[in-house]
XYZ file of C-alpha atoms in Angstrom:
603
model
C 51.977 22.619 -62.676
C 50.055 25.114 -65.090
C 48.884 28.387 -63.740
C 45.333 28.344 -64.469
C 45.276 25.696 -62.006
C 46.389 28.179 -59.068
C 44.460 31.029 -61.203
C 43.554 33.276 -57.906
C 46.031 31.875 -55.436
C 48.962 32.591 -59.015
C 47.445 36.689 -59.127
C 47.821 37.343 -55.638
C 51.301 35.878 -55.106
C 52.136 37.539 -58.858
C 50.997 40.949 -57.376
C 52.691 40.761 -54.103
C 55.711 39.968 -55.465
C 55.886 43.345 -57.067
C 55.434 44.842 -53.638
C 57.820 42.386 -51.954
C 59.732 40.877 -54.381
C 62.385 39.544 -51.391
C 59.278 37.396 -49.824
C 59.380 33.758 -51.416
C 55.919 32.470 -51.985
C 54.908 28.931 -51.840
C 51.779 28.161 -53.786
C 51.434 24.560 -52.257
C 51.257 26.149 -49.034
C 48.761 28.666 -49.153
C 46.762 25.901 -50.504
C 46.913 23.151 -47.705
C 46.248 26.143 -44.870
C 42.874 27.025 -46.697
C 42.254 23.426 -46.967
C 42.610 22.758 -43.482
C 40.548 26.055 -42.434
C 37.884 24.735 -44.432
C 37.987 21.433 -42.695
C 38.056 22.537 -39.186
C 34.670 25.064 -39.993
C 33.067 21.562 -41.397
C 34.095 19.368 -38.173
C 32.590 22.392 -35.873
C 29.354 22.215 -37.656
C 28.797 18.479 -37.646
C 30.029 18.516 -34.414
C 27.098 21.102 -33.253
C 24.637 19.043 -35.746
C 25.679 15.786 -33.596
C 25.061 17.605 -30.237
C 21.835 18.949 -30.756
C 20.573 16.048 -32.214
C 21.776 14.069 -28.850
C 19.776 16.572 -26.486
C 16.505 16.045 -28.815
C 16.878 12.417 -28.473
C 17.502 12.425 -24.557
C 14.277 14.777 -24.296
C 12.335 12.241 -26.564
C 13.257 9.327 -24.182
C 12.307 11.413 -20.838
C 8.698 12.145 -23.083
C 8.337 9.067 -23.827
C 8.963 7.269 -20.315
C 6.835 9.721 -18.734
C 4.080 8.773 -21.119
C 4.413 5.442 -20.652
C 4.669 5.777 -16.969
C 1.719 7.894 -17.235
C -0.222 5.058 -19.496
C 0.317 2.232 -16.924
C -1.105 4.539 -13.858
C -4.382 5.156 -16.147
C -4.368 0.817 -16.426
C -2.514 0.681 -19.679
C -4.622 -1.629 -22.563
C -6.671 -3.201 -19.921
C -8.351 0.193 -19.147
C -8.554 0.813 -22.713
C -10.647 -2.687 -23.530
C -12.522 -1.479 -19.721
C -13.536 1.807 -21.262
C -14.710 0.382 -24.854
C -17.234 -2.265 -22.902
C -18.510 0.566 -20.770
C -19.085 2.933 -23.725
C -20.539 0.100 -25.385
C -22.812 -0.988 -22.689
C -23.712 3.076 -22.216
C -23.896 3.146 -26.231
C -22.101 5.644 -26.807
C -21.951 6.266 -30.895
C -18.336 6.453 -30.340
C -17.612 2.855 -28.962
C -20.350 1.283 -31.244
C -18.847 2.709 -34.173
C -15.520 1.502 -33.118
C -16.819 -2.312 -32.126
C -18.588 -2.327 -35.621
C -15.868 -1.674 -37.658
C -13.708 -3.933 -35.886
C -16.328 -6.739 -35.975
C -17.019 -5.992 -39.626
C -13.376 -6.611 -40.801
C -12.891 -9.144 -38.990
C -16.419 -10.828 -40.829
C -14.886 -9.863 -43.853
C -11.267 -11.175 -43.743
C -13.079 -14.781 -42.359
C -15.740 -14.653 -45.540
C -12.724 -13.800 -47.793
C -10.719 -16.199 -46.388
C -12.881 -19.077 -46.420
C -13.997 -19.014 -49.999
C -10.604 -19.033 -50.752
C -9.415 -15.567 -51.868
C -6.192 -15.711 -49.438
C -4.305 -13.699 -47.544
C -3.353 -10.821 -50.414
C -7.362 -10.984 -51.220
C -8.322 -10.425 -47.817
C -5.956 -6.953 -47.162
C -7.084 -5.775 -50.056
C -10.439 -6.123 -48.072
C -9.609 -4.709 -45.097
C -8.431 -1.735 -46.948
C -11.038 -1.091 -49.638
C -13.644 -1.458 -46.247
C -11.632 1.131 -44.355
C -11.444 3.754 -47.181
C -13.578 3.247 -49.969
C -12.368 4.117 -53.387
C -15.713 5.872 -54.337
C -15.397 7.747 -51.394
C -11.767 8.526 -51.762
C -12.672 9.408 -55.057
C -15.472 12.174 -54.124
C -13.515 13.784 -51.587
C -11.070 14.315 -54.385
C -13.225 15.938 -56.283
C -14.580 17.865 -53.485
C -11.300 19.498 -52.270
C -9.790 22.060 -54.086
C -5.997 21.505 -54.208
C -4.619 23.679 -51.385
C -1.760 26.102 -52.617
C 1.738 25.099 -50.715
C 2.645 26.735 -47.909
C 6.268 26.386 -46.186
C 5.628 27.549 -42.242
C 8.352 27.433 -39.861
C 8.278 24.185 -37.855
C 6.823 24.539 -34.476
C 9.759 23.749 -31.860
C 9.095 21.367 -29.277
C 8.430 22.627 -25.704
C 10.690 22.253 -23.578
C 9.850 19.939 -20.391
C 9.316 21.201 -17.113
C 11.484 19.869 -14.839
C 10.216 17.492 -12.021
C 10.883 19.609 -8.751
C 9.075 18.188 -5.532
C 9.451 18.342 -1.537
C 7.364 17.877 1.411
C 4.603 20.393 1.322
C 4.155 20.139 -2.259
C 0.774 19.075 -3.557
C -1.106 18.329 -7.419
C -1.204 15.413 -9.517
C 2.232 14.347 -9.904
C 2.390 13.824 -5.991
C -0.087 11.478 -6.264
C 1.290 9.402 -9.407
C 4.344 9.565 -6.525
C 2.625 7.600 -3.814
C 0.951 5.256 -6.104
C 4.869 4.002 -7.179
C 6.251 3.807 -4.050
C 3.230 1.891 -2.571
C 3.502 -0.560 -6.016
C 7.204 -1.341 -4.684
C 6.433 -1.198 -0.848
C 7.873 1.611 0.543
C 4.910 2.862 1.764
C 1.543 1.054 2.983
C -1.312 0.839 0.113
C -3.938 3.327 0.301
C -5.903 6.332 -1.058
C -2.990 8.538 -3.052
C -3.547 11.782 -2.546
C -1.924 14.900 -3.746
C -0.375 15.889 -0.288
C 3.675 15.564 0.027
C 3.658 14.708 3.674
C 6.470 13.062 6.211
C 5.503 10.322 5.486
C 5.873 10.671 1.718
C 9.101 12.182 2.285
C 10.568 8.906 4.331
C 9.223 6.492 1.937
C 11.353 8.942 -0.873
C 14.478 8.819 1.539
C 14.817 4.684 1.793
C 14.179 4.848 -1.969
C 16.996 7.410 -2.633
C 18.962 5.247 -0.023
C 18.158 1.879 -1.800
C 19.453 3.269 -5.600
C 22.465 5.135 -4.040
C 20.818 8.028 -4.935
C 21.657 11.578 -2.795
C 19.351 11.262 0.286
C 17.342 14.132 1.087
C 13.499 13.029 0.840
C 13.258 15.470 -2.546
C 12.398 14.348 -6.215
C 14.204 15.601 -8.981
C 14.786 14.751 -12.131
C 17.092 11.797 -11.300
C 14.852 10.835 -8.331
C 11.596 10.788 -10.410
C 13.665 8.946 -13.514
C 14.916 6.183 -11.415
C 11.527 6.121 -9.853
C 9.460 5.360 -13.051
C 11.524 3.074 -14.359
C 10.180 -0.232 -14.701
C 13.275 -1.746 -13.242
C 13.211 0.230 -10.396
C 14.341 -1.677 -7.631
C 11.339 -3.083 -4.819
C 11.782 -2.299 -1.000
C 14.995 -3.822 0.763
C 16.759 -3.295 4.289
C 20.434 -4.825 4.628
C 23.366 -3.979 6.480
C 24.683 -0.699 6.708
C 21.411 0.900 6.182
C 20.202 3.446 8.969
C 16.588 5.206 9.163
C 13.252 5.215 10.843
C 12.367 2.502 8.504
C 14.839 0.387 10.417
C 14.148 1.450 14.076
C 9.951 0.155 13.426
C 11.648 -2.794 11.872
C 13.759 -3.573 14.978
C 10.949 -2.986 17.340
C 8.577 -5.729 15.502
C 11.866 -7.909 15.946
C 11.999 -6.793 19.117
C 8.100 -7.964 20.000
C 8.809 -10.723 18.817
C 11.951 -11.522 21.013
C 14.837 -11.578 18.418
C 16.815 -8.514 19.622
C 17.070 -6.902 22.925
C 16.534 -2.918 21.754
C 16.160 -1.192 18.529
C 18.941 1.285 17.682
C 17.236 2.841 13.740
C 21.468 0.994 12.124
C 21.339 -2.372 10.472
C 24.175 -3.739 11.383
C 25.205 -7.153 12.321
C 23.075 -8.394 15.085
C 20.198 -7.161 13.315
C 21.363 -9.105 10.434
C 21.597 -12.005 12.876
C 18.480 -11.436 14.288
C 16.728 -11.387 10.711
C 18.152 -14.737 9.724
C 17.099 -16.371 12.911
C 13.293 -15.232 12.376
C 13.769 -16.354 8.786
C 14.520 -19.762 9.250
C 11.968 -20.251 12.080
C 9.411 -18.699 9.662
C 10.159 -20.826 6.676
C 11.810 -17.980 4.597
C 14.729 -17.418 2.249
C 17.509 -16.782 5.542
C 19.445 -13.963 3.995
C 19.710 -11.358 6.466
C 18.050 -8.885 4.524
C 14.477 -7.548 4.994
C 12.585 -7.264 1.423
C 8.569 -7.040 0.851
C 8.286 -10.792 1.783
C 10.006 -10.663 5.276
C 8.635 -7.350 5.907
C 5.488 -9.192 5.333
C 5.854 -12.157 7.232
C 7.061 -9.290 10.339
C 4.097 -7.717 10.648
C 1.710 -11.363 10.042
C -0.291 -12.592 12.973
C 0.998 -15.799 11.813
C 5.037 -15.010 12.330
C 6.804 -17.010 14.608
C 8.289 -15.553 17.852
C 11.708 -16.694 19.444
C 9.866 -17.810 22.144
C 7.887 -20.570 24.785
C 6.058 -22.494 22.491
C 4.318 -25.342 21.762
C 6.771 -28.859 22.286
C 8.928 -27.150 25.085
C 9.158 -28.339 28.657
C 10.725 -26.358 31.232
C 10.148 -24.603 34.845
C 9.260 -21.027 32.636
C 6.433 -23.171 31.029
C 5.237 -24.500 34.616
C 5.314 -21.039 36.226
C 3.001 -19.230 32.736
C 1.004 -22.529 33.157
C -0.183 -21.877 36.725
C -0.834 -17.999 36.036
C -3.056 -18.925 33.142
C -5.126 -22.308 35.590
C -5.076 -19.056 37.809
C -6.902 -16.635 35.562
C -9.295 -19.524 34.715
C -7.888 -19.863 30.809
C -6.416 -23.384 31.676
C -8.614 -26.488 32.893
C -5.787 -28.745 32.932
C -3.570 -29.305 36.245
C -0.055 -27.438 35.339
C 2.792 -30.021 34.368
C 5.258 -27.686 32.943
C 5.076 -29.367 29.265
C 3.807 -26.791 26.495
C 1.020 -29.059 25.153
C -1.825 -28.318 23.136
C -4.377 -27.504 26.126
C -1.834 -24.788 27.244
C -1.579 -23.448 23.617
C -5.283 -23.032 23.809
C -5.143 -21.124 27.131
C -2.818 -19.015 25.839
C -4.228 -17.935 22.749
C -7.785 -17.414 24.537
C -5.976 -15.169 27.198
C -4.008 -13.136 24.066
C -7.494 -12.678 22.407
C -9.339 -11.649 25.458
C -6.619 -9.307 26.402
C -5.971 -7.558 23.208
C -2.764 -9.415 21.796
C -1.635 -11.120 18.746
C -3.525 -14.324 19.356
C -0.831 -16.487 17.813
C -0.424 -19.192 20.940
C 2.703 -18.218 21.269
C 4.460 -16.477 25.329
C 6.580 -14.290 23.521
C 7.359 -10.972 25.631
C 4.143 -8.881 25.704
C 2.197 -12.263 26.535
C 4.716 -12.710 29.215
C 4.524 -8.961 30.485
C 0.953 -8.639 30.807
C 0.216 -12.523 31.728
C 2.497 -11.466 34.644
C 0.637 -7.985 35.818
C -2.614 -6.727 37.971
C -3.539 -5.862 34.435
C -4.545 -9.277 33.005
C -8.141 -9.645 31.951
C -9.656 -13.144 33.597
C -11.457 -15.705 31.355
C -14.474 -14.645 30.788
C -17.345 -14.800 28.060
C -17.078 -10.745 26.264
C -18.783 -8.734 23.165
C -16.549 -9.753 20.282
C -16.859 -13.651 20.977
C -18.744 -16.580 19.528
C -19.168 -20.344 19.788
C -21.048 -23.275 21.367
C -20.240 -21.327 25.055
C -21.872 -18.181 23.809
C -25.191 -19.680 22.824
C -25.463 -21.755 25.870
C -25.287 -18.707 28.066
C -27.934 -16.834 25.606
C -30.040 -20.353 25.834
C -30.135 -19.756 30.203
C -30.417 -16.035 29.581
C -33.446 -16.811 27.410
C -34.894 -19.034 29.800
C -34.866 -16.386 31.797
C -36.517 -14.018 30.027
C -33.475 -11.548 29.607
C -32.617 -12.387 25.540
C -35.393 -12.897 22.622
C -32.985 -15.503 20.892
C -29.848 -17.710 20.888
C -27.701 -16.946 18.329
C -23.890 -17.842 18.976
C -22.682 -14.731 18.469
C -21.859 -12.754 22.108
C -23.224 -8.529 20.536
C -24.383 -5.676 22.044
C -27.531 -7.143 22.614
C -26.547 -9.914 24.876
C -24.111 -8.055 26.508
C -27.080 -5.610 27.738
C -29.143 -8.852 28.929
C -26.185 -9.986 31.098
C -25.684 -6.683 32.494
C -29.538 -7.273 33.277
C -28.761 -10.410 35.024
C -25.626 -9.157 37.389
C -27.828 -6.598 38.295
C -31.288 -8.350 39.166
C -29.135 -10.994 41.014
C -26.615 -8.653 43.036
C -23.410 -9.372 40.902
C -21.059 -6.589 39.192
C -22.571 -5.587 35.960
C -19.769 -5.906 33.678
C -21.374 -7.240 30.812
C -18.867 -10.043 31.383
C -19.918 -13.737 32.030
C -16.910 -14.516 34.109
C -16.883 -17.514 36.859
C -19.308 -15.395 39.519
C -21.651 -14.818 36.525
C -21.349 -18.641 35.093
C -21.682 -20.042 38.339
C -25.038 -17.815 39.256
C -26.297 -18.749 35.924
C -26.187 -22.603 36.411
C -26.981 -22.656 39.958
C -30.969 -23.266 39.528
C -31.920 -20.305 41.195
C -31.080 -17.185 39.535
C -33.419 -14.837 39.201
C -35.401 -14.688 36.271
C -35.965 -11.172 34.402
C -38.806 -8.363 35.575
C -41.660 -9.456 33.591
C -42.173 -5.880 32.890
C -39.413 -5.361 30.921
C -38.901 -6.640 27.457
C -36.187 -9.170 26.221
C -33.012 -8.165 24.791
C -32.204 -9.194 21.108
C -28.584 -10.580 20.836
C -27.393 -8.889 17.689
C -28.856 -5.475 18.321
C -27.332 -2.371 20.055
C -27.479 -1.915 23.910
C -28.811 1.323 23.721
C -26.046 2.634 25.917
C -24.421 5.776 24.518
C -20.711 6.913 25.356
C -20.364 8.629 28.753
C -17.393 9.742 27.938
C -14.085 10.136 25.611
C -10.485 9.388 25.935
C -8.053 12.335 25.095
C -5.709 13.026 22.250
C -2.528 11.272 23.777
C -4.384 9.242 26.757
C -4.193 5.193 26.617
C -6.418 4.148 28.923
C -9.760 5.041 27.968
C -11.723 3.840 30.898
C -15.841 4.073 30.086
C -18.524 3.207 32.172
C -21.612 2.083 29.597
C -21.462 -1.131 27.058
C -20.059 -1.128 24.090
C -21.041 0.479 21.250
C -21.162 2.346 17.844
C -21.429 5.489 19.417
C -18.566 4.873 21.956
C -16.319 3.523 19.130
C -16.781 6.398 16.905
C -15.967 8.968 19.377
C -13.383 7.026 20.500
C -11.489 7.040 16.834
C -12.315 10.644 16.549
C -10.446 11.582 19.197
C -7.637 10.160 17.660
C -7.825 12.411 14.167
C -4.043 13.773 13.442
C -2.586 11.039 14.871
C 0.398 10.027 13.322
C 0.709 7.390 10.649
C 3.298 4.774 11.265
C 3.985 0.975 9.723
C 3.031 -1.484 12.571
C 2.486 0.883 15.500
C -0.874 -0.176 17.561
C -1.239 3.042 19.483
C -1.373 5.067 21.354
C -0.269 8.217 19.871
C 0.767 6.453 16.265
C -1.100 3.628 14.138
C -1.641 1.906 10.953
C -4.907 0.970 9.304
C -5.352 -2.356 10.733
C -3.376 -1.023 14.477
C -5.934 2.001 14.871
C -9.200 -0.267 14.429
C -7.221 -2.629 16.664
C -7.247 -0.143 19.305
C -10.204 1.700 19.152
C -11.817 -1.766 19.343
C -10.690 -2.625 22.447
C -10.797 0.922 23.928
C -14.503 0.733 23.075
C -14.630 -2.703 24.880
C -14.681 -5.232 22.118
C -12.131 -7.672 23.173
C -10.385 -8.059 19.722
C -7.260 -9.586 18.842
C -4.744 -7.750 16.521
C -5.141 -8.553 13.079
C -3.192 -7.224 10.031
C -5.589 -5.938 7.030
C -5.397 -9.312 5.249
C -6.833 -11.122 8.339
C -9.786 -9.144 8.805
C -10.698 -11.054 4.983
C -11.160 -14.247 6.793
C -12.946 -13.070 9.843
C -15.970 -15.585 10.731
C -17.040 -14.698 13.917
C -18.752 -11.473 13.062
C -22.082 -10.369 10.483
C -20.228 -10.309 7.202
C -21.435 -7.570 4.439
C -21.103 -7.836 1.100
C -22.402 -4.374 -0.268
C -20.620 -1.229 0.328
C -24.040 0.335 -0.342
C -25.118 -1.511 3.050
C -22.214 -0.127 5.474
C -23.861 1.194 8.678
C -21.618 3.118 11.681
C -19.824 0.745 13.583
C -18.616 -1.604 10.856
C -15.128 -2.624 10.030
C -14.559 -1.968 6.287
C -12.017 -4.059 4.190
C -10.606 -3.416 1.000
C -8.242 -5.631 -0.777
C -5.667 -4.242 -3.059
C -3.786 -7.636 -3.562
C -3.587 -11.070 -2.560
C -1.573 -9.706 0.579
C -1.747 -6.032 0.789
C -5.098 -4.063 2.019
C -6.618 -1.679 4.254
C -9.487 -1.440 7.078
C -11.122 1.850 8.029
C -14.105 2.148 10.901
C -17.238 3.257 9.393
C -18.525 6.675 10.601
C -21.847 6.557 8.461
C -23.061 5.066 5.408
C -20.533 7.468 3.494
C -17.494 8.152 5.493
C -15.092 6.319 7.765
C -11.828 7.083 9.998
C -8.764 5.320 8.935
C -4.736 5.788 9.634
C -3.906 6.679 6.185
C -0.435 6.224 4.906
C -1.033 8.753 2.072
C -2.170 12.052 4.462
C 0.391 10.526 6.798
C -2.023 10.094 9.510
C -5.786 9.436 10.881
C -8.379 11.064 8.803
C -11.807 11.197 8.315
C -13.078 10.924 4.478
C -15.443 8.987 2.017
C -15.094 5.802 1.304
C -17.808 6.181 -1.423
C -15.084 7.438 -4.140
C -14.308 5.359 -7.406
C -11.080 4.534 -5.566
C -12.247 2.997 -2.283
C -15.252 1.409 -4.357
C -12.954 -0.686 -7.082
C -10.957 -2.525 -3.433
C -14.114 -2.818 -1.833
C -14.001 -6.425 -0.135
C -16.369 -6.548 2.574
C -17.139 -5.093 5.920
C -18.369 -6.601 9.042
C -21.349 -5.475 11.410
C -19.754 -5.738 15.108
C -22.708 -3.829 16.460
């Protein structure tokens, strides 16, 4: 090998071997050590190179999800499309500028098109109309060429990390509740920007449903898993324990499937679930997901109970109860035929039930007690009975009008009757009433004092109002809007709480349920989709035409929605799942007003 080769590594071993002339030098070997050296400073670089280039990209892909997450909750492209109509319809320069170019290409490609110019004719269209050459050539001209400048490059910001727990409040809270209601861990309404209990339960079963660390607080990992769009929907299955499970046990409990609710799935629940399944037409499982949760909390679920088909001495015992009460006309037999279904509905309605026909065991309980209500004719109803009781009362002189529908107003003129003929003035047209009514000589109404009209108000304000944790409620004047109103203010702070019908905890369609009847409207529990297909009461169609008293609906889905009592023609009291609990606020806001689906005038 020739020395110039080794020039620098051939003068140093040259000059130390004047020094040291006993060491033996190996050229070859000083070599392959600075080679390596080398090699190891180039592997260290790349390898820092590789690294930071792996952090960029995993803070690009948490920018980017949180934009996107952030671009369905403003609507995505169908907002977009919303928003250019209503600037258009406004005419706003901006949107008309916009729709004219678009239109205008569009009329150009066709034109170009048609006469046969084809497609490489009609780009070159599209872009000589979007930048004209003239007037890419006179802005040219127009710009002096700027000198070049090398800045720095502006480093990204880094992002803030998500950090949230109950008592935490702004905007990100709210794009919070608006997932977890979209997969059904909590009840649609309002979001607000409020990180209550309930907020932080609905977080737990989510955590507990993607085996995350359960402890009700969003983190980065939480909030990741959360925005996904394959995050996973609401589910309940064995081995799962929470409050979530102890209000699903009690509806299964209601409804006569289990004996006692214990908060732990475990295997007679999963027993339980399967039987009310496959009496209720569903996929039998064993778990609970949004369609069996559903189907729980329906009017229309099916109890493990007495009903319709079944013969037995149980029947023949409810049977003479409800012939007692005056619900059945039939003589008791101790078959469960379709007149007894009748009388049992009409006694669940009249008494504040589930009106589903079925003597599951509340029916049962209260059928059974001093407490059960007698048949009788009450505000709330309507029918072919009604109006032939405001016909007599009419003839009478104590109602205007006959209208089918059993209001305020008729309830006043049959308080009018008991009284002028020496009856109890209930407002009630029970058997006593009926019987005075059709006897042929009732007395007719003071001819001094004007008639009733059946849809309007009694005039009877509320004598009095039932506490914060009281039950009963017990008033002495009619029903009213008045009454109702203070009634569901007293209940402000309550607690919110899926399925619970009062009295110290409720949910939307369980706190007008209550207050109903505590007011004295003898009203049947229905679930927020119900109340959509209500016939019996005045039905409005214009939010801008609520008046206090009404029940307001709002549809969010096909089978998810919300029902509020209306305060005035702005606010109303509801059982909000988002301020975890009963509130008082508008229902005028852009919110309320896009789920607006009717109300109804019970007043």
């Amino acid at each position: 090998m020739k020395k110039q080769e080794y020039a620098p590594i051939y003068v140093f071993t040259e000059y130390s071997k004047a020094f040291a002339p006993h060491i033996c030098y190996n050229k070859r070997s000083i070599t392959k050590d600075w080679s390596r050296n080398m090699l190891d400073n180039i592997k260290q670089k790349l390898k820092r190179t590789l690294d930071g280039a792996r952090n960029a990209l995993k803070r690009t892909i948490i920018r980017t999800r949180r934009r996107s997450a952030a671009f369905r909750r403003a609507g995505g492209m169908r907002r977009v499309m919303d928003n250019l109509v209503d600037g258009v319809r406004k005419k706003q320069p901006r949107a008309l500028i916009t729709l004219g170019s678009a239109a205008a290409a569009v009329i150009a490609v066709a034109v170009i098109i048609i006469s046969g110019g084809g497609k490489a004719a009609a780009q070159e269209e599209i872009a000589s109309f979007l930048l004209p050459e003239d007037a890419v050539n006179i802005a040219a001209a127009m710009t002096p060429t700027p000198e070049a400048t090398y800045a720095a490059p502006t480093p990204e910001p880094t992002p803030t990390p998500v950090s949230m727990g109950k008592g935490a409040t702004g905007a990100q809270v709210k794009a919070v509740q608006e997932r977890l209601m979209e997969l059904g861990y909590m009840d649609y309404d309002e979001p607000t920007e409020k990180y209550g209990s309930v907020t932080k339960e609905a977080v737990e079963v989510f955590q507990r449903r993607h085996g995350l660390t359960v402890d009700g607080y969003i983190g980065e990992e939480t909030y990741d898993r959360l925005m996904r769009a394959d995050a996973l929907p609401y589910m309940a299955t064995v081995g799962d324990e929470g409050t979530d499970i102890e209000e699903l046990q009690k509806r299964l409990v209601e409804l006569d499937y289990m004996k006692k609710a214990t908060g732990y799935f475990g295997d007679e629940t999963a027993a339980a679930v399967k039987e009310f399944q496959d009496r209720n037409h569903l996929d039998v499982d064993g778990m609970i997901g949004v369609n069996t949760k559903e189907a729980l909390y329906s009017e229309d679920a099916i109890p493990h109970s007495l009903s319709y088909g079944e013969k037995s001495d149980d029947v023949l015992k409810y049977q003479k109860r409800l012939f007692k009460l005056g619900y059945l006309t039939t003589e008791p037999d101790g078959t469960f035929g379709k007149d007894t279904a009748s009388a049992v509905k009409l006694f669940q309605q009249l008494n504040g039930l589930i009106a589903d026909g079925h003597i599951g065991p509340q029916t049962r309980k209260l059928l059974m007690s001093s407490d059960a209500q007698a048949n009788a004719l009450t505000i709330g109803m309507s029918g072919d009975t009604v109006k032939n009781v405001q016909k007599m009362l009419k003839k009478l002189g104590y109602l205007s009008s006959a209208d089918g529908y059993f209001g305020s107003g008729t309830e006043a003129a049959v308080r009018s009757f008991q009284k002028q003929n020496g009856l109890s003035a209930d407002g009630k047209v029970g058997r006593a009433t009926m019987t005075k009514l059709v006897s042929g000589n009732a007395k007719a109404a003071p001819s001094d004092k004007p008639a009733a009209t059946p849809g309007g108000s009694s005039g009877s304000g509320s004598s009095g109002g039932s506490s914060g944790g009281s039950s009963g409620g017990n008033y002495s004047s009619g029903a009213s809007a008045d009454r109702l109103i203070e009634i569901a203010l007293s209940k402000l702070g309550s607690r919110y709480k899926t399925g619970a019908k009062g009295p110290s905890s409720f949910d939307c369609s369980g706190f007008v349920y209550w207050c109903l009847n505590q007011a004295g409207v003898r009203q049947g529990y229905m679930t927020s989709k119900t109340w959509r297909s209500v016939s019996k009461y005045q039905k409005i169609s214009s939010i801008d035409n609520i008046q206090k008293g009404d029940i307001i609906v709002f549809r969010m889905s096909s089978s998810k929605g919300h029902v509020g009592i209306a305060m005035s023609g702005s606010e109303m009291v509801d059982a909000s799942s988002g301020e975890g609990c009963v509130v008082r606020r508008s229902y005028k806001t852009d919110y309320w007003r896009k789920y607006f689906y009717c109300a109804y005038r019970i007043f």
